[in-house]
Structure formats: structure tokens, C-alpha cells
mmCIF file of C-alpha atoms and ligand atoms in Angstrom:
data_model
loop_
_atom_site.group_PDB
_atom_site.id
_atom_site.type_symbol
_atom_site.label_atom_id
_atom_site.label_comp_id
_atom_site.label_asym_id
_atom_site.label_seq_id
_atom_site.Cartn_x
_atom_site.Cartn_y
_atom_site.Cartn_z
ATOM 1 C CA MET I 1177 18.791 -1.223 -17.141
ATOM 2 C CA ARG I 1178 15.481 0.459 -16.356
ATOM 3 C CA LYS I 1179 12.972 -1.750 -14.590
ATOM 4 C CA ALA I 1180 9.667 -1.514 -16.435
ATOM 5 C CA LEU I 1181 6.587 -0.237 -14.636
ATOM 6 C CA ILE I 1182 3.182 -1.508 -15.721
ATOM 7 C CA ALA I 1183 0.429 0.632 -14.236
ATOM 8 C CA ALA I 1184 -3.351 0.321 -14.191
ATOM 9 C CA ASN I 1185 -5.423 3.498 -14.344
ATOM 10 C CA TRP I 1186 -8.950 2.531 -13.321
ATOM 11 C CA LYS I 1187 -10.301 6.044 -13.815
ATOM 12 C CA MET I 1188 -13.834 6.415 -12.350
ATOM 13 C CA TYR I 1189 -14.604 2.701 -12.361
ATOM 14 C CA LYS I 1190 -15.019 0.102 -9.576
ATOM 15 C CA THR I 1191 -16.635 0.315 -6.169
ATOM 16 C CA PRO I 1192 -14.419 -0.698 -3.223
ATOM 17 C CA ALA I 1193 -15.939 -4.217 -3.329
ATOM 18 C CA GLU I 1194 -15.205 -4.525 -7.062
ATOM 19 C CA ALA I 1195 -11.700 -3.174 -6.556
ATOM 20 C CA LYS I 1196 -11.007 -5.725 -3.810
ATOM 21 C CA ALA I 1197 -12.378 -8.551 -5.980
ATOM 22 C CA PHE I 1198 -9.942 -7.468 -8.713
ATOM 23 C CA VAL I 1199 -6.946 -7.586 -6.356
ATOM 24 C CA ASP I 1200 -7.964 -10.969 -4.943
ATOM 25 C CA ALA I 1201 -8.175 -12.430 -8.461
ATOM 26 C CA PHE I 1202 -5.119 -10.587 -9.789
ATOM 27 C CA LEU I 1203 -2.483 -11.311 -7.129
ATOM 28 C CA PRO I 1204 -2.318 -15.070 -7.815
ATOM 29 C CA LEU I 1205 -1.846 -14.301 -11.535
ATOM 30 C CA VAL I 1206 1.257 -12.186 -10.876
ATOM 31 C CA LYS I 1207 2.685 -13.993 -7.871
ATOM 32 C CA GLY I 1208 6.483 -14.065 -8.135
ATOM 33 C CA HIS I 1209 6.512 -11.595 -11.027
ATOM 34 C CA THR I 1210 9.621 -9.535 -10.347
ATOM 35 C CA ARG I 1211 10.717 -8.494 -13.838
ATOM 36 C CA ASP I 1212 8.438 -5.449 -13.749
ATOM 37 C CA GLU I 1213 7.030 -3.125 -11.143
ATOM 38 C CA ILE I 1214 3.250 -3.279 -11.016
ATOM 39 C CA ALA I 1215 1.028 -0.465 -9.754
ATOM 40 C CA LEU I 1216 -2.722 0.006 -9.465
ATOM 41 C CA PHE I 1217 -4.436 3.408 -9.488
ATOM 42 C CA PRO I 1218 -7.973 2.978 -8.137
ATOM 43 C CA SER I 1219 -10.351 5.832 -7.397
ATOM 44 C CA ALA I 1220 -9.784 7.619 -4.076
ATOM 45 C CA THR I 1221 -12.658 5.789 -2.358
ATOM 46 C CA SER I 1222 -11.045 2.412 -3.122
ATOM 47 C CA LEU I 1223 -7.476 3.340 -2.144
ATOM 48 C CA ALA I 1224 -7.574 2.008 1.406
ATOM 49 C CA VAL I 1225 -9.235 -1.291 0.509
ATOM 50 C CA VAL I 1226 -6.888 -1.915 -2.436
ATOM 51 C CA ILE I 1227 -3.806 -1.074 -0.333
ATOM 52 C CA GLU I 1228 -4.984 -3.466 2.361
ATOM 53 C CA ALA I 1229 -5.731 -6.240 -0.154
ATOM 54 C CA ALA I 1230 -2.333 -5.808 -1.849
ATOM 55 C CA ARG I 1231 -0.312 -5.517 1.382
ATOM 56 C CA GLY I 1232 2.867 -7.626 1.315
ATOM 57 C CA SER I 1233 2.527 -8.343 -2.412
ATOM 58 C CA ASN I 1234 4.498 -7.202 -5.454
ATOM 59 C CA VAL I 1235 1.783 -4.681 -6.333
ATOM 60 C CA ALA I 1236 2.028 -0.983 -5.403
ATOM 61 C CA VAL I 1237 -0.942 1.349 -5.151
ATOM 62 C CA GLY I 1238 -1.322 5.025 -5.928
ATOM 63 C CA CYS I 1239 -3.757 7.856 -6.450
ATOM 64 C CA GLN I 1240 -4.982 9.118 -9.829
ATOM 65 C CA ASN I 1241 -4.428 12.693 -8.703
ATOM 66 C CA ILE I 1242 -3.128 14.717 -5.756
ATOM 67 C CA HIS I 1243 -3.426 18.386 -4.936
ATOM 68 C CA PHE I 1244 -0.288 20.521 -4.826
ATOM 69 C CA ALA I 1245 -1.188 22.180 -1.508
ATOM 70 C CA GLU I 1246 -0.295 20.572 1.802
ATOM 71 C CA GLU I 1247 -3.866 21.000 3.035
ATOM 72 C CA GLY I 1248 -6.598 23.584 2.855
ATOM 73 C CA ALA I 1249 -9.991 24.582 1.540
ATOM 74 C CA TYR I 1250 -9.888 22.499 -1.655
ATOM 75 C CA THR I 1251 -13.182 20.648 -1.697
ATOM 76 C CA GLY I 1252 -13.000 17.246 -3.315
ATOM 77 C CA GLU I 1253 -9.212 17.007 -3.412
ATOM 78 C CA THR I 1254 -6.692 14.577 -1.913
ATOM 79 C CA SER I 1255 -3.374 15.716 -0.436
ATOM 80 C CA ALA I 1256 -0.028 13.948 -0.653
ATOM 81 C CA SER I 1257 -0.057 13.373 3.138
ATOM 82 C CA MET I 1258 -3.502 11.798 2.934
ATOM 83 C CA LEU I 1259 -2.287 9.434 0.230
ATOM 84 C CA LYS I 1260 0.766 8.505 2.277
ATOM 85 C CA ALA I 1261 -1.292 8.042 5.437
ATOM 86 C CA VAL I 1262 -3.315 5.255 3.809
ATOM 87 C CA GLY I 1263 -0.155 3.617 2.429
ATOM 88 C CA GLY I 1264 -0.197 4.900 -1.153
ATOM 89 C CA THR I 1265 3.214 5.231 -2.799
ATOM 90 C CA HIS I 1266 2.551 6.556 -6.310
ATOM 91 C CA THR I 1267 0.445 9.191 -8.026
ATOM 92 C CA LEU I 1268 -0.548 10.061 -11.556
ATOM 93 C CA ILE I 1269 -0.090 13.727 -12.398
ATOM 94 C CA GLY I 1270 -1.582 15.661 -15.315
ATOM 95 C CA HIS I 1271 -3.457 12.810 -16.964
ATOM 96 C CA SER I 1272 -4.948 14.152 -20.205
ATOM 97 C CA GLU I 1273 -8.456 13.693 -18.778
ATOM 98 C CA ARG I 1274 -7.469 15.976 -15.864
ATOM 99 C CA ARG I 1275 -6.000 18.468 -18.319
ATOM 100 C CA GLN I 1276 -9.084 18.295 -20.565
ATOM 101 C CA TYR I 1277 -11.962 18.169 -18.051
ATOM 102 C CA PHE I 1278 -10.437 19.767 -14.951
ATOM 103 C CA ALA I 1279 -8.357 22.507 -16.572
ATOM 104 C CA GLU I 1280 -4.994 21.271 -15.300
ATOM 105 C CA THR I 1281 -2.260 23.386 -16.805
ATOM 106 C CA ASP I 1282 1.460 22.688 -17.176
ATOM 107 C CA GLU I 1283 1.996 25.035 -14.198
ATOM 108 C CA ILE I 1284 -0.356 22.976 -12.016
ATOM 109 C CA VAL I 1285 1.401 19.799 -13.160
ATOM 110 C CA ASN I 1286 4.731 21.308 -12.115
ATOM 111 C CA ALA I 1287 3.353 22.284 -8.679
ATOM 112 C CA LYS I 1288 1.900 18.794 -8.134
ATOM 113 C CA LEU I 1289 5.143 17.177 -9.233
ATOM 114 C CA LYS I 1290 7.109 19.204 -6.671
ATOM 115 C CA THR I 1291 4.636 18.241 -3.938
ATOM 116 C CA ALA I 1292 4.831 14.534 -4.811
ATOM 117 C CA LEU I 1293 8.652 14.602 -4.779
ATOM 118 C CA LYS I 1294 8.700 16.463 -1.476
ATOM 119 C CA HIS I 1295 6.581 13.715 0.074
ATOM 120 C CA GLY I 1296 8.533 10.825 -1.439
ATOM 121 C CA ILE I 1297 5.638 9.758 -3.654
ATOM 122 C CA VAL I 1298 6.563 8.299 -7.050
ATOM 123 C CA PRO I 1299 5.028 10.643 -9.631
ATOM 124 C CA ILE I 1300 3.911 9.500 -13.078
ATOM 125 C CA VAL I 1301 3.673 12.673 -15.118
ATOM 126 C CA CYS I 1302 1.418 12.274 -18.148
ATOM 127 C CA ILE I 1303 2.118 14.168 -21.332
ATOM 128 C CA GLY I 1304 1.018 13.794 -24.943
ATOM 129 C CA GLU I 1305 -0.295 15.557 -27.997
ATOM 130 C CA VAL I 1306 -3.885 15.825 -29.234
ATOM 131 C CA LEU I 1307 -4.758 14.633 -32.747
ATOM 132 C CA GLU I 1308 -4.665 18.098 -34.284
ATOM 133 C CA GLU I 1309 -1.155 18.678 -32.927
ATOM 134 C CA ARG I 1310 0.053 15.361 -34.367
ATOM 135 C CA GLU I 1311 -1.554 16.016 -37.729
ATOM 136 C CA SER I 1312 0.008 19.451 -37.951
ATOM 137 C CA GLY I 1313 3.491 18.122 -37.184
ATOM 138 C CA LYS I 1314 3.676 19.655 -33.702
ATOM 139 C CA THR I 1315 4.135 16.488 -31.627
ATOM 140 C CA SER I 1316 7.783 17.084 -30.669
ATOM 141 C CA GLU I 1317 7.135 20.738 -29.907
ATOM 142 C CA VAL I 1318 4.234 19.828 -27.582
ATOM 143 C CA LEU I 1319 6.217 17.110 -25.799
ATOM 144 C CA ILE I 1320 9.201 19.414 -25.305
ATOM 145 C CA ARG I 1321 6.962 22.184 -23.951
ATOM 146 C CA GLN I 1322 5.102 19.864 -21.563
ATOM 147 C CA THR I 1323 8.337 18.274 -20.327
ATOM 148 C CA THR I 1324 10.101 21.615 -19.864
ATOM 149 C CA LYS I 1325 7.196 23.109 -17.935
ATOM 150 C CA ALA I 1326 6.662 19.998 -15.810
ATOM 151 C CA PHE I 1327 10.347 19.989 -14.802
ATOM 152 C CA ALA I 1328 10.625 23.742 -14.092
ATOM 153 C CA ASP I 1329 12.774 24.381 -10.983
ATOM 154 C CA ILE I 1330 13.290 20.673 -10.325
ATOM 155 C CA THR I 1331 16.901 19.776 -9.650
ATOM 156 C CA PRO I 1332 18.617 16.650 -11.025
ATOM 157 C CA GLU I 1333 19.058 15.480 -7.401
ATOM 158 C CA ALA I 1334 15.304 15.640 -6.751
ATOM 159 C CA ALA I 1335 14.280 14.200 -10.114
ATOM 160 C CA ALA I 1336 15.335 10.561 -9.722
ATOM 161 C CA PRO I 1337 11.892 9.120 -8.843
ATOM 162 C CA ILE I 1338 10.082 10.843 -11.738
ATOM 163 C CA VAL I 1339 8.324 8.600 -14.245
ATOM 164 C CA ILE I 1340 6.890 10.049 -17.454
ATOM 165 C CA ALA I 1341 3.931 8.556 -19.295
ATOM 166 C CA TYR I 1342 3.726 9.433 -22.963
ATOM 167 C CA GLU I 1343 0.055 9.179 -23.825
ATOM 168 C CA PRO I 1344 -1.001 10.473 -27.217
ATOM 169 C CA VAL I 1345 -4.443 11.832 -26.383
ATOM 170 C CA TRP I 1346 -5.940 10.479 -29.628
ATOM 171 C CA ALA I 1347 -4.954 6.953 -28.541
ATOM 172 C CA ILE I 1348 -6.534 7.011 -25.073
ATOM 173 C CA GLY I 1349 -9.663 4.898 -24.842
ATOM 174 C CA THR I 1350 -10.081 4.959 -28.615
ATOM 175 C CA GLY I 1351 -8.642 1.579 -29.572
ATOM 176 C CA LYS I 1352 -6.129 3.468 -31.767
ATOM 177 C CA THR I 1353 -2.568 2.789 -30.683
ATOM 178 C CA ALA I 1354 0.547 4.631 -31.761
ATOM 179 C CA THR I 1355 2.703 2.268 -33.780
ATOM 180 C CA PRO I 1356 5.757 1.092 -31.844
ATOM 181 C CA GLU I 1357 7.891 3.266 -34.139
ATOM 182 C CA MET I 1358 5.772 6.380 -33.517
ATOM 183 C CA ALA I 1359 5.878 5.759 -29.774
ATOM 184 C CA GLN I 1360 9.634 5.135 -29.804
ATOM 185 C CA GLU I 1361 10.211 8.372 -31.706
ATOM 186 C CA ALA I 1362 8.189 10.338 -29.119
ATOM 187 C CA HIS I 1363 9.936 8.625 -26.206
ATOM 188 C CA ALA I 1364 13.342 9.462 -27.697
ATOM 189 C CA VAL I 1365 12.312 13.141 -27.946
ATOM 190 C CA ILE I 1366 11.214 13.124 -24.294
ATOM 191 C CA ARG I 1367 14.416 11.443 -23.105
ATOM 192 C CA ALA I 1368 16.559 13.881 -25.075
ATOM 193 C CA GLU I 1369 14.677 16.797 -23.526
ATOM 194 C CA GLY I 1370 15.025 15.210 -20.088
ATOM 195 C CA ALA I 1371 18.788 15.012 -20.702
ATOM 196 C CA LYS I 1372 18.914 18.709 -21.587
ATOM 197 C CA LEU I 1373 16.951 19.719 -18.506
ATOM 198 C CA LEU I 1374 18.243 17.282 -15.881
ATOM 199 C CA GLY I 1375 21.429 15.881 -17.368
ATOM 200 C CA PRO I 1376 22.091 12.668 -19.305
ATOM 201 C CA ALA I 1377 22.575 10.482 -16.213
ATOM 202 C CA VAL I 1378 19.112 11.263 -14.822
ATOM 203 C CA ALA I 1379 17.478 10.987 -18.255
ATOM 204 C CA GLU I 1380 19.084 7.622 -18.927
ATOM 205 C CA LYS I 1381 17.565 6.218 -15.727
ATOM 206 C CA MET I 1382 14.160 7.883 -16.129
ATOM 207 C CA ARG I 1383 11.337 5.533 -16.985
ATOM 208 C CA ILE I 1384 9.096 6.632 -19.829
ATOM 209 C CA LEU I 1385 5.867 4.627 -20.077
ATOM 210 C CA TYR I 1386 3.616 4.427 -23.105
ATOM 211 C CA GLY I 1387 -0.141 4.764 -22.671
ATOM 212 C CA GLY I 1388 -2.959 4.633 -25.184
ATOM 213 C CA SER I 1389 -5.010 1.506 -25.874
ATOM 214 C CA VAL I 1390 -2.319 -0.908 -24.643
ATOM 215 C CA LYS I 1391 -3.638 -4.483 -24.666
ATOM 216 C CA PRO I 1392 -2.158 -7.958 -24.249
ATOM 217 C CA ASP I 1393 -1.775 -8.308 -28.010
ATOM 218 C CA ASN I 1394 0.143 -5.070 -28.647
ATOM 219 C CA ALA I 1395 2.174 -4.877 -25.426
ATOM 220 C CA THR I 1396 5.092 -6.958 -26.713
ATOM 221 C CA SER I 1397 5.803 -4.794 -29.745
ATOM 222 C CA LEU I 1398 5.437 -1.540 -27.815
ATOM 223 C CA LEU I 1399 7.520 -2.642 -24.838
ATOM 224 C CA GLY I 1400 10.171 -4.015 -27.181
ATOM 225 C CA GLN I 1401 11.185 -0.480 -28.148
ATOM 226 C CA ALA I 1402 14.431 0.829 -26.695
ATOM 227 C CA ASP I 1403 12.952 3.843 -24.902
ATOM 228 C CA ILE I 1404 9.613 2.354 -23.789
ATOM 229 C CA ASP I 1405 9.967 1.395 -20.149
ATOM 230 C CA GLY I 1406 6.494 0.256 -19.281
ATOM 231 C CA ALA I 1407 2.839 1.023 -19.867
ATOM 232 C CA LEU I 1408 0.011 3.022 -18.366
ATOM 233 C CA VAL I 1409 -3.136 1.066 -19.103
ATOM 234 C CA GLY I 1410 -6.748 2.176 -18.853
ATOM 235 C CA GLY I 1411 -9.467 -0.025 -20.345
ATOM 236 C CA ALA I 1412 -7.423 -3.229 -20.530
ATOM 237 C CA SER I 1413 -6.479 -2.940 -16.848
ATOM 238 C CA LEU I 1414 -10.029 -3.320 -15.580
ATOM 239 C CA LYS I 1415 -10.077 -7.116 -15.793
ATOM 240 C CA PRO I 1416 -7.484 -9.215 -13.918
ATOM 241 C CA ASP I 1417 -6.865 -11.581 -16.874
ATOM 242 C CA SER I 1418 -6.376 -8.814 -19.343
ATOM 243 C CA PHE I 1419 -4.033 -6.773 -17.114
ATOM 244 C CA ALA I 1420 -2.072 -9.907 -16.201
ATOM 245 C CA GLY I 1421 -1.929 -10.693 -19.932
ATOM 246 C CA ILE I 1422 -0.138 -7.402 -20.553
ATOM 247 C CA LEU I 1423 2.430 -8.385 -17.905
ATOM 248 C CA LYS I 1424 3.307 -11.428 -20.038
ATOM 249 C CA TYR I 1425 4.766 -9.249 -22.831
HETATM 250 C C1 LIG N 2582 -5.157 5.884 -19.688
HETATM 251 O O1 LIG N 2582 -6.199 6.039 -19.065
HETATM 252 O O2 LIG N 2582 -4.134 6.406 -19.274
HETATM 253 C C2 LIG N 2582 -5.169 5.064 -20.899
HETATM 254 C C3 LIG N 2582 -4.071 4.931 -21.575
HETATM 255 O O3 LIG N 2582 -6.377 4.481 -21.250
HETATM 256 P P1 LIG N 2582 -6.589 3.334 -22.375
HETATM 257 O O4 LIG N 2582 -5.584 2.256 -22.110
HETATM 258 O O5 LIG N 2582 -8.002 2.878 -22.174
HETATM 259 O O6 LIG N 2582 -6.368 3.974 -23.710
#
């Protein structure tokens, strides 16, 4: 059985004080919740305060992005060692907003994934098609290409911690959600490709999250699908009640 992971992507929202207030209100709502793993992804300036506020709880904390280099002249970036030094354990990689606004390519995603694995950071690799690709019947092709390129030169032995997030770009922040059947179909394609690249044993254990307008009222049907192993949540993760509501699926 794969343990579900429910993750909050706060994007560029919340000051450190607002982030701490969230954690203080949220922890009592999920106290004793062991069925799922829970992770918060605040902005880099709130990482330390959120990690401190969540210390000793059932809530992990990660970065929304890391750089692939160990260190260097990369203004504005955060390294894997920096994330680890403040106690972060997870990172998002290749979120569609990073691909769209910061020109992250599949090659960069692959380099970041290798760096995260090298440092023992749990990577959540985001993939997904844009609307035009879905409408022209290219969804599977896009998912296979993104998965293949993300996993380039990664061995089955190294791949165990990898989490994938399938996020149809047209469903992110739009209120449009893939139907559970559409999401399941995409997740099955990703798992099958994972099996080809890394072997069936690794693919069977790999968690594939769904992301795209997940809310308390659609979480149950999405998470009820055989290959959906959790959720990456943007908008509905910004309020403690709403994010805790998703955890009641
Ligand atoms: C996301 O940011 O990864 C996301 C899925 O956002 P939303 O839930 O707002 O669609």
C-alpha cells in the first residue's frame, strides 16, 4: 500500500507571521492524523519559521524550488544544502509555474531531481499537459516525454523517494478539475512509463499525486482512484480549515 501524501503549495503567499499563524491553527486540526503524510511548501522566507512551528508534529516542510548546483553565483536561488540546513525535507521540482514563468525545461527538472536525491530530499516532480495538448489528444505523449526526461540517468536504486505530481496545467488555479476518471487515466500512463523506465517494483511503490483545483468537496472522488496517491493543493491549502478538510477525504 502506498501512503498518501497531501501537500500544500503556498506559492508566493503568506508572510512569515501569516505562515506561523497557519501552522498554529492547523496542527490541532490534524493532531494524530497518521493515515496520510502531510507536507507544507511555504515561500523560502517562511521556511525556517514554519519548520520551527511544525517541529515534532506530523507535518513535514519543504521548499517550492531548489537549484541543481551545490552552490554558486545563482542570485535568488536556494540550494539543497540550504534547505536541509534549516530542516526542510521535501522540495517541489518543475512546477508548471516554474516551467511557464521561469523557463524550467525537462533537462533542468532532471538536474534538480538528481540534486534532491543526492541530498536525501524527497522530490515532488510536477508534470502535466497544457489545454492545447489535451485538446489535441497529446496528453499521454506529453506525460511520457516529461517522465522520461525527468528520470534520465536515474537508477531504480536511487529512485525510491521520488514522488510525481500530475497537474494538468489547465486545472491549476482555474477551478476546473480533471474528472477522477481523466486523472486516473493520466496516473496509469505515468505509472506504466515509470515501470518501463525504473522497473515495475519501483513504479508500484511510487506515489503519484493529483494537483489542480483540489478542494474538500472533490478530494474524496479523486483520492478514491486506484493510482491517485495524494494531492498537491494550491488555493485550497491557504486556509487551515480548508486544507484540513481535504485531509478528511
Ligand atoms: C498547485 O499550485 O500546484 C495547484 C494545484 O494549485 P490549485 O490547487 O490552486 O489549482
